Amino acid sequence: MNNSLHWDLESILENSTLDELKDKYFQQNEEILNLFKENIFSSKEKLIFFHALSLRQQITSNRLFNYLSNKHNEDLSNNQWFGLMQEIQTKSIPFMQAMSSFSDQAIKNKENILEFLKDPQLAPHQRSYELIFKYEKHDLPPDIKSFSATYSPLSSCFSSIFTLILDKELKVKTVKDSNNNKHELPNYAAFIKTQTDNDRKLRKNAYLAWHEAVHSSRESLARLMYYNFLEQNIDAKNSNFPGGYYEASAYADEIPLTFIPALYERVKGFSTLWRKYRRIFRELLKKNYQLKLLQPWDLRMPIIKKEDQNITIEEAKTLTLEALQILGPEYINNISKALNERWIDWEARKDKLSGAYCISGSYGLEKKYILMNYNSKLEDVYTLVHELGHAMHALEYCKYQSHYAGTTIFIAEIPSTLNELLLSYHLIKKYQNDTHKLLEVYDNLISGFFSTTLSQIIFSEWEYEVNQLINNGAVLDADLAENIFREKQEKYYGKKPKLTPLRKKALTSILTVPHFYSEEFYVYKYSVGQVVSLLIAEKIKNDAEYISKFFEFLRAGNSLSNLDTIKILDIDLEKATTWKTVKKVVKEWLEEYEQLSKKI
């Protein structure tokens, strides 16, 4: 293995062994527990010491669990790391049971705490306690919380089973290309790679084999999804959220219940522009590949036919540095570190987790690790800058925050999506004299916008409706899941294609969206990220001083509510003018795209 292409997880251990890190974790847990038993809310000094000790424990926990989870994701077939995580979580149950009464004790000692918060050493914790007090009427009784804590090893069971099914156990038959060569499809990443291959027979066979395999597991996937959502809704109702999982999620995100349905309506306003884009896109595909009729396995092909698209990792690094130069020398210096100091695991390998991510819970870690499955395509460069956006965000809030050194999913997609836009804007300048490449960039820009607005909102409204049904006693099966997905596609895309056997099988893909297992009402936040990042990019292009606001936003971490954090950027998502600006920009992109298409 080329070490320069493999992340350096050993630096997480900081010259200690894994056993020493585990021992430190349990020792700190014991120290916290002993202190907590002394009634930390009885004196200001005890509370100050408790929070200092908790911060040190958080760093140890971040190091330990990031090391184990990333080692596991390197090779899902090796159960050593998963077993260790389960062992640690099981041994942590008594600690978690005891600490589950923290919020109850805080609420009981509210008057003392409000007085203590006047001290400068405790003042930074004010928002944390405000959020605890906010949940007073939603707090479970201490004995119930203690009982619930015993189930912590099961916290990611649905997600874990889903990942195993999709990345390891899905029975996808071997497929052949036009030269009769055989190809294995061990996971989704391998399947997607075939869909941009010039060999149409391979694309077709892979498409049919993948969707056949997913469809054959449709009832298992639907049942797993049902129990996943059912658990979330039961937990929410038990916490006095009659609206279930959706209401609890909106409350946690500090947004009004009307915000998400209003967002759905705003995004639906892009449907006409999407239809125009797809018309141009499909005509370009037919023309450039000399196809009379487009099939589903043609729709991921680049609009410009290439014998080989091979962007090396070094070329990807160069493009990244050039594109993000606009964000200033400090940002670029940190990007260079990430690219060249082994923050990234680059290569796709058998049994490696598919997709890409940047780690969370990284306070106390010097490197904000990124997992990639790099396939040398332009879309992989977009994935790279996206994940680097997460990493740079974490670097900033970890530097400027301690108690609020984190982010929410609501905010997290903004800096990552911004980087994708900046890459597109850079490539537009770079390729001004190359119509083919310029057209390809505009296609990436526009398709990226619609995939993170319309497509994600289709997923989100599907999730919303399914959860409403489950919360009211319905049972989700594969037919219901697919029918609702079909309805949402027709609503947002404005088309009602015939339901062929092939299309019916493709509808099962709604049951393979991993974000539905995040235990958060998640996917609509991609739309928020896209819209806000587009507005930031426009502001940065027109006002160099605006970058200071962007860095203020990055450094805020969890110190403010979601909507207040976005307002640092002078952006208000609840105003109609905000959405008019976005629509105007996308319309301009489409006009340029259409003009370029006529030159091909």
XYZ file of C-alpha atoms in Angstrom:
600
model
C 0.000 0.000 0.000
C 1.237 3.498 -0.895
C 1.325 5.234 2.501
C 0.991 8.693 0.963
C -2.473 7.655 -0.266
C -3.444 6.152 3.092
C -4.512 8.228 6.087
C -2.297 8.356 9.136
C -4.653 7.109 11.848
C -1.766 6.169 14.128
C -1.134 9.845 14.904
C -4.491 9.843 16.737
C -2.844 7.657 19.398
C -0.175 10.334 20.033
C 2.630 7.845 20.788
C 0.471 5.827 23.166
C -1.031 2.398 22.533
C -4.698 1.719 21.892
C -4.919 -0.070 25.245
C -3.488 2.982 26.999
C -6.044 5.213 25.276
C -8.867 2.868 26.323
C -7.610 2.854 29.918
C -7.442 6.638 29.920
C -11.020 6.840 28.632
C -12.385 4.602 31.388
C -10.270 6.321 34.044
C -11.645 9.735 33.053
C -15.175 8.333 33.034
C -14.641 7.149 36.603
C -13.262 10.535 37.696
C -16.258 12.333 36.178
C -18.671 9.904 37.787
C -17.120 10.258 41.237
C -17.291 14.031 40.946
C -20.871 13.950 39.681
C -21.942 11.917 42.718
C -20.777 14.785 44.946
C -23.556 17.044 43.574
C -21.605 19.246 41.189
C -24.366 21.855 41.262
C -23.874 22.567 44.957
C -20.907 24.872 44.383
C -19.507 26.974 41.590
C -16.013 25.504 42.060
C -17.225 21.936 41.645
C -19.114 22.840 38.478
C -16.080 24.598 36.987
C -13.890 21.552 37.679
C -16.544 19.176 36.329
C -16.712 20.994 32.979
C -12.917 21.114 32.684
C -12.698 17.374 33.332
C -15.554 16.669 30.894
C -13.743 18.574 28.151
C -10.626 16.434 28.634
C -12.759 13.299 28.543
C -14.422 14.480 25.326
C -11.017 14.758 23.650
C -10.075 11.232 24.766
C -13.425 9.902 23.568
C -13.028 11.645 20.191
C -9.585 10.123 19.722
C -10.659 6.628 20.751
C -13.853 6.332 18.733
C -12.475 8.062 15.631
C -9.557 5.653 15.632
C -11.771 2.585 15.983
C -14.524 3.631 13.566
C -12.081 4.680 10.849
C -10.096 1.459 11.207
C -13.374 -0.446 10.865
C -14.338 1.514 7.735
C -11.028 0.634 6.079
C -12.122 -3.004 5.962
C -15.713 -3.906 6.808
C -14.872 -7.607 6.595
C -12.575 -7.313 9.626
C -14.771 -7.482 12.714
C -11.933 -6.698 15.143
C -12.633 -2.970 15.280
C -16.403 -3.300 15.408
C -16.005 -5.788 18.256
C -13.794 -3.363 20.172
C -16.314 -0.536 19.754
C -19.107 -2.754 21.033
C -16.970 -3.895 23.971
C -16.195 -0.303 24.974
C -19.805 0.805 24.597
C -20.994 -2.120 26.714
C -18.447 -1.363 29.446
C -19.546 2.288 29.344
C -23.179 1.502 30.168
C -22.874 2.074 33.962
C -21.246 5.454 33.313
C -23.907 6.440 30.786
C -26.670 5.285 33.121
C -25.343 7.427 35.940
C -24.777 10.467 33.716
C -28.219 10.147 32.112
C -29.601 12.075 35.098
C -27.377 15.106 34.366
C -30.134 17.174 32.753
C -32.608 16.233 35.514
C -30.160 17.376 38.154
C -29.456 20.555 36.188
C -33.173 21.361 35.954
C -33.594 20.753 39.703
C -30.693 23.120 40.376
C -31.725 25.728 37.804
C -31.588 28.675 40.241
C -28.056 27.805 41.388
C -26.871 27.343 37.819
C -28.285 30.672 36.634
C -26.367 32.328 39.461
C -23.155 30.399 38.697
C -23.333 31.356 35.009
C -22.562 34.948 35.986
C -18.992 33.795 36.660
C -16.745 34.366 33.591
C -15.415 30.786 33.851
C -18.916 29.351 33.514
C -20.495 32.009 31.290
C -19.482 30.152 28.085
C -21.784 27.289 29.150
C -24.894 29.474 29.134
C -26.253 28.234 25.803
C -25.694 24.587 26.838
C -27.806 25.060 29.936
C -30.449 27.048 28.073
C -30.882 24.044 25.765
C -31.188 21.718 28.767
C -33.810 23.945 30.377
C -35.632 24.139 27.047
C -36.133 20.362 27.180
C -37.601 20.403 30.685
C -41.063 19.276 29.561
C -39.544 16.714 27.175
C -37.193 15.116 29.682
C -37.798 11.474 30.552
C -37.938 10.485 34.247
C -34.473 9.588 35.648
C -35.258 5.875 36.076
C -36.469 5.617 32.459
C -33.365 7.399 31.169
C -31.147 5.115 33.215
C -32.945 2.098 31.760
C -32.696 3.513 28.218
C -28.949 3.996 28.619
C -28.508 0.213 28.809
C -29.521 0.095 25.138
C -26.659 2.359 24.016
C -24.749 -0.488 22.277
C -27.775 -0.758 19.976
C -27.681 2.940 19.065
C -26.425 2.366 15.526
C -27.775 -1.148 14.980
C -30.119 -0.282 12.088
C -27.439 1.748 10.322
C -24.870 -0.993 10.864
C -27.153 -3.711 9.454
C -28.058 -1.487 6.490
C -24.358 -0.891 5.706
C -23.598 -4.610 5.886
C -26.467 -5.461 3.538
C -25.569 -2.821 0.974
C -21.763 -2.938 1.080
C -21.094 -6.569 1.884
C -24.018 -8.971 1.565
C -26.018 -7.758 -1.434
C -25.917 -10.562 -3.998
C -25.085 -8.800 -7.258
C -24.311 -11.145 -10.107
C -21.084 -10.841 -12.080
C -21.633 -8.883 -15.300
C -19.948 -8.934 -18.695
C -18.861 -6.122 -20.985
C -18.935 -6.089 -24.798
C -15.637 -8.018 -24.892
C -17.054 -10.727 -22.627
C -14.816 -9.656 -19.740
C -16.315 -10.235 -16.304
C -16.838 -7.471 -13.737
C -17.661 -7.796 -10.041
C -19.968 -5.277 -8.352
C -19.063 -5.639 -4.659
C -20.663 -2.358 -3.596
C -22.460 0.788 -4.747
C -19.211 2.597 -5.574
C -18.241 -0.171 -8.008
C -21.684 -0.038 -9.613
C -21.547 3.746 -10.054
C -18.127 3.456 -11.681
C -19.603 1.246 -14.418
C -22.263 3.851 -15.189
C -19.694 6.253 -16.623
C -17.890 3.592 -18.654
C -17.902 3.996 -22.434
C -18.921 0.345 -22.840
C -22.707 0.555 -23.120
C -23.211 -3.178 -22.697
C -21.323 -3.072 -19.395
C -23.404 -0.097 -18.246
C -26.633 -1.880 -19.117
C -25.693 -5.198 -17.541
C -24.431 -3.509 -14.382
C -27.546 -1.339 -14.110
C -29.856 -4.333 -14.470
C -27.823 -6.498 -12.090
C -27.582 -3.839 -9.382
C -31.260 -2.906 -9.407
C -32.276 -6.563 -9.586
C -30.174 -7.270 -6.482
C -31.589 -4.298 -4.567
C -35.129 -5.147 -5.655
C -34.725 -8.749 -4.502
C -33.985 -7.399 -1.001
C -36.803 -4.837 -1.066
C -38.908 -6.333 1.724
C -35.915 -6.730 4.050
C -34.821 -3.159 3.355
C -38.362 -1.850 3.853
C -38.762 -3.725 7.141
C -35.412 -2.419 8.368
C -36.399 1.138 7.418
C -39.784 0.720 9.105
C -38.288 -0.359 12.427
C -35.669 2.387 12.175
C -38.349 5.081 11.800
C -40.708 3.398 14.264
C -38.058 3.548 16.982
C -37.469 7.256 16.296
C -41.188 8.016 16.509
C -41.702 5.997 19.693
C -38.759 7.759 21.339
C -40.130 11.157 20.277
C -43.641 10.444 21.558
C -42.228 9.180 24.845
C -40.487 12.555 25.136
C -43.758 14.471 24.756
C -43.520 15.205 21.035
C -46.966 14.150 19.735
C -45.825 14.910 16.178
C -43.186 12.214 16.562
C -39.767 12.117 14.952
C -40.431 15.109 12.683
C -41.563 17.402 15.509
C -38.668 16.329 17.744
C -36.166 16.957 14.923
C -37.507 20.443 14.181
C -37.394 21.260 17.904
C -33.779 20.066 18.118
C -32.865 22.131 15.048
C -34.506 25.213 16.605
C -36.648 25.857 13.555
C -40.427 26.412 13.395
C -42.522 23.420 12.291
C -43.577 25.450 9.245
C -40.000 25.925 8.020
C -39.576 22.574 6.235
C -42.964 22.488 4.411
C -42.276 26.077 3.301
C -38.849 24.953 2.038
C -40.528 22.200 0.005
C -42.711 24.786 -1.728
C -39.747 27.106 -2.381
C -37.721 24.298 -3.962
C -40.670 23.119 -6.048
C -40.350 26.510 -7.749
C -37.177 25.227 -9.456
C -39.093 22.478 -11.321
C -39.498 24.453 -14.559
C -35.774 25.215 -14.682
C -34.997 21.544 -14.003
C -37.165 20.417 -16.944
C -35.370 22.842 -19.235
C -32.009 21.532 -18.054
C -32.992 17.885 -18.589
C -34.248 18.616 -22.102
C -30.903 20.156 -23.098
C -28.928 17.465 -21.257
C -30.746 14.581 -22.936
C -30.355 16.104 -26.397
C -26.618 16.507 -25.796
C -26.270 12.883 -24.698
C -28.116 11.600 -27.758
C -26.081 13.776 -30.082
C -22.654 13.130 -28.578
C -23.109 9.373 -28.176
C -25.167 8.950 -31.369
C -28.076 7.380 -29.518
C -31.613 7.379 -30.876
C -33.129 6.439 -27.536
C -31.705 7.104 -24.086
C -31.873 4.385 -21.455
C -31.416 4.713 -17.670
C -27.864 3.350 -17.929
C -26.935 6.247 -20.217
C -27.931 9.042 -17.848
C -24.772 9.171 -15.738
C -22.500 9.522 -18.745
C -20.590 12.786 -19.137
C -22.180 14.947 -21.821
C -18.873 15.155 -23.671
C -17.725 11.739 -24.868
C -14.215 10.886 -23.752
C -12.039 7.909 -24.452
C -10.496 8.293 -21.021
C -11.158 10.692 -18.193
C -8.252 10.309 -15.836
C -7.622 13.112 -13.366
C -4.711 11.952 -11.249
C -4.629 12.604 -7.524
C -1.868 15.185 -8.016
C -3.959 16.971 -10.651
C -6.935 16.891 -8.289
C -4.807 18.518 -5.591
C -3.724 21.281 -7.973
C -7.297 21.983 -9.087
C -8.407 22.120 -5.464
C -5.741 24.631 -4.440
C -6.433 26.831 -7.465
C -10.193 26.806 -6.979
C -10.147 27.648 -3.274
C -7.472 30.354 -3.529
C -10.225 32.976 -3.283
C -10.766 32.036 0.393
C -7.354 33.374 1.382
C -3.860 32.195 2.424
C -4.825 30.745 5.829
C -7.507 28.559 4.269
C -5.174 27.417 1.484
C -2.382 26.601 3.924
C -4.734 24.329 5.848
C -5.979 22.722 2.623
C -2.350 21.962 1.690
C -1.826 20.242 5.032
C -4.906 18.094 4.518
C -3.814 17.101 1.002
C -0.189 16.368 1.785
C 0.008 15.288 5.431
C -2.063 12.102 5.202
C -5.443 13.312 6.370
C -7.035 11.451 3.433
C -7.556 7.770 2.606
C -7.771 8.064 -1.172
C -8.130 4.700 -2.894
C -11.171 2.472 -3.423
C -10.565 -1.031 -2.076
C -12.565 -4.208 -1.607
C -14.500 -4.213 1.691
C -13.753 -0.539 2.305
C -16.780 1.576 3.204
C -18.261 3.047 0.020
C -18.783 6.767 -0.543
C -16.896 9.534 1.211
C -16.970 11.362 4.530
C -15.051 13.690 6.819
C -14.955 12.625 10.461
C -17.110 14.252 13.116
C -16.319 14.639 16.811
C -12.838 15.873 15.950
C -12.155 18.355 18.779
C -8.705 17.479 20.111
C -7.571 15.798 16.875
C -4.989 17.643 14.811
C -6.089 15.981 11.568
C -9.677 16.041 10.355
C -9.638 12.736 8.487
C -11.356 12.170 5.148
C -12.334 8.845 3.579
C -12.512 8.829 -0.226
C -13.069 6.252 -2.962
C -11.200 8.171 -5.660
C -11.933 7.028 -9.234
C -10.056 9.713 -11.226
C -13.209 11.430 -12.509
C -14.095 15.105 -12.292
C -16.927 14.196 -9.918
C -14.297 12.786 -7.548
C -12.589 16.179 -7.478
C -15.941 17.680 -6.514
C -16.253 15.081 -3.751
C -12.755 15.963 -2.569
C -13.400 19.704 -2.265
C -16.747 18.933 -0.617
C -15.147 16.836 2.132
C -12.336 19.365 2.524
C -15.029 21.966 3.188
C -16.158 19.869 6.155
C -12.563 19.468 7.320
C -11.771 23.198 7.140
C -15.015 24.003 8.953
C -14.026 21.619 11.760
C -10.536 23.084 11.881
C -11.945 26.592 12.395
C -14.572 25.842 15.035
C -12.186 23.558 16.929
C -9.678 26.404 17.020
C -12.118 29.100 18.162
C -14.567 27.067 20.257
C -14.173 24.444 22.956
C -17.577 23.903 24.551
C -19.259 24.465 21.167
C -16.619 22.825 18.963
C -19.043 21.075 16.677
C -21.692 21.719 14.101
C -25.158 20.566 13.146
C -26.066 18.809 9.926
C -28.201 21.875 9.185
C -25.040 24.014 8.975
C -22.445 21.423 7.971
C -23.342 21.209 4.270
C -22.851 24.935 3.658
C -19.018 25.202 3.626
C -18.692 21.893 1.755
C -21.173 22.834 -0.973
C -19.566 26.275 -1.258
C -16.280 24.588 -2.176
C -18.008 22.694 -4.983
C -19.386 25.956 -6.363
C -15.982 27.632 -6.147
C -14.462 24.720 -8.071
C -17.065 25.206 -10.802
C -16.469 28.962 -10.949
C -12.715 28.368 -11.191
C -13.120 25.871 -14.028
C -15.417 28.261 -15.905
C -12.601 30.842 -15.922
C -9.979 28.215 -16.739
C -11.844 26.851 -19.768
C -13.180 30.039 -21.360
C -11.591 29.088 -24.684
C -12.631 25.436 -24.595
C -16.336 25.043 -25.387
C -16.424 21.314 -24.645
C -14.856 21.602 -21.199
C -16.854 24.717 -20.389
C -20.069 22.922 -21.247
C -19.044 20.036 -18.996
C -18.417 22.408 -16.084
C -21.788 24.093 -16.485
C -23.384 20.671 -16.602
C -21.701 19.732 -13.310
C -22.713 23.052 -11.793
C -26.365 22.805 -12.799
C -26.805 19.079 -12.174
C -25.157 19.535 -8.776
C -27.594 22.291 -7.914
C -30.628 20.202 -8.813
C -29.334 17.035 -7.137
C -28.951 18.927 -3.853
C -32.229 20.820 -4.116
C -34.948 18.983 -6.045
C -33.593 15.448 -5.632
C -32.890 15.802 -1.917
C -36.260 17.452 -1.315
C -37.937 14.478 -3.015
C -36.111 12.231 -0.530
C -36.983 14.556 2.326
C -40.688 14.802 1.574
C -40.765 11.020 1.173
C -39.177 10.727 4.630
C -41.607 13.314 6.019
C -44.698 11.530 4.680
C -43.500 8.058 5.679
C -42.802 9.229 9.221
C -46.204 10.885 9.474
C -47.804 7.579 8.457
C -45.716 5.499 10.856
C -46.325 7.974 13.673
C -50.053 7.457 13.096
C -49.844 3.667 13.183
C -49.191 2.654 9.555
C -46.699 -0.058 8.607
C -44.140 0.628 5.880
C -43.671 -2.097 3.285
C -41.841 -2.043 -0.040
C -44.942 -1.281 -2.139
C -45.885 1.710 0.007
C -42.302 3.004 0.014
C -42.047 2.769 -3.779
C -45.485 4.289 -4.428
C -44.767 7.334 -2.272
C -41.387 7.753 -3.968
C -43.063 7.658 -7.366
C -45.622 10.294 -6.275
C -42.868 12.625 -5.051
C -40.898 12.285 -8.271
C -43.986 13.163 -10.303
C -44.788 16.123 -8.040
C -41.350 17.741 -8.268
C -40.265 16.707 -11.756
C -43.687 17.371 -13.276
C -43.634 14.169 -15.351
C -45.643 10.937 -15.153
C -43.681 8.283 -17.059
C -45.153 4.830 -17.574
C -44.417 2.404 -14.737
C -42.429 -0.271 -16.573
C -41.031 -3.334 -14.726
C -37.570 -1.760 -14.965
C -38.729 1.555 -13.502
C -40.530 -0.261 -10.696
C -37.277 -1.973 -9.739
C -35.439 1.353 -9.823
C -37.969 2.825 -7.366
C -36.628 0.439 -4.715
C -33.536 2.674 -4.576
C -35.416 4.914 -2.113
C -34.742 2.200 0.472
C -30.970 2.517 -0.045
C -30.559 6.159 1.055
C -28.083 5.911 3.965
C -29.029 9.290 5.449
C -32.377 7.903 6.573
C -30.393 6.026 9.222
C -28.731 9.135 10.688
C -31.331 9.462 13.487
C -31.868 13.010 12.281
C -34.404 14.427 9.845
C -31.526 15.076 7.517
C -31.713 15.276 3.758
C -33.593 18.581 3.341
C -30.502 20.183 4.866
C -28.608 19.539 1.618
C -31.012 21.980 -0.040
C -30.345 24.543 2.673
C -26.615 24.042 2.166
C -26.882 24.463 -1.611
C -28.958 27.638 -1.464
C -26.881 29.324 1.248
C -23.571 28.363 -0.359
C -24.713 29.726 -3.725
C -25.503 33.056 -2.073
C -22.122 33.073 -0.273
C -20.290 32.362 -3.544
C -22.082 35.242 -5.256
C -21.247 37.591 -2.385
C -17.575 36.541 -2.299
C -17.263 37.111 -6.063
C -18.569 40.646 -5.682
C -17.080 41.657 -2.315
C -13.665 40.426 -1.124
C -14.322 41.713 2.395
C -17.293 39.376 2.740
C -14.815 36.537 3.404
C -14.451 37.807 6.975
C -18.160 37.087 7.532
C -17.665 33.614 6.115
C -14.870 32.906 8.596
C -16.991 34.279 11.438
C -19.652 31.801 10.344
C -17.152 28.896 10.249
C -15.867 29.735 13.714
C -19.289 29.951 15.355
C -19.571 26.192 15.798
C -22.606 25.355 17.922
C -22.552 28.637 19.820
C -25.745 29.901 18.110
C -28.972 28.424 16.753
C -28.965 27.218 13.136
C -30.885 30.145 11.674
C -28.902 32.671 13.743
C -25.638 31.111 12.546
C -26.773 31.569 8.935
C -27.767 35.158 9.675
C -24.076 35.903 10.384
C -23.818 35.683 6.587
C -26.581 38.291 6.084
C -28.830 35.568 4.658
C -32.450 35.040 5.702
C -33.967 31.824 4.323
C -37.473 32.863 5.310
C -37.487 35.849 2.932
C -38.889 35.477 -0.596
C -36.167 37.783 -1.989
C -33.514 35.239 -0.984
C -35.102 32.615 -3.213
C -35.604 35.051 -6.097
C -31.861 35.739 -6.076
C -31.076 32.015 -6.225
C -33.519 31.454 -9.071
C -31.996 34.357 -11.010
C -28.475 32.909 -10.718
C -29.572 29.408 -11.793
C -31.483 30.868 -14.726
C -28.288 32.640 -15.860
C -26.352 29.371 -15.639
C -28.981 27.649 -17.768
C -28.907 30.361 -20.420
C -25.135 29.998 -20.737
C -25.482 26.197 -20.808
C -28.046 26.371 -23.607
C -25.879 28.699 -25.699
C -22.853 26.433 -25.278
C -24.900 23.366 -26.231
C -25.663 24.955 -29.598
C -21.940 25.227 -30.368
C -21.291 21.494 -30.027
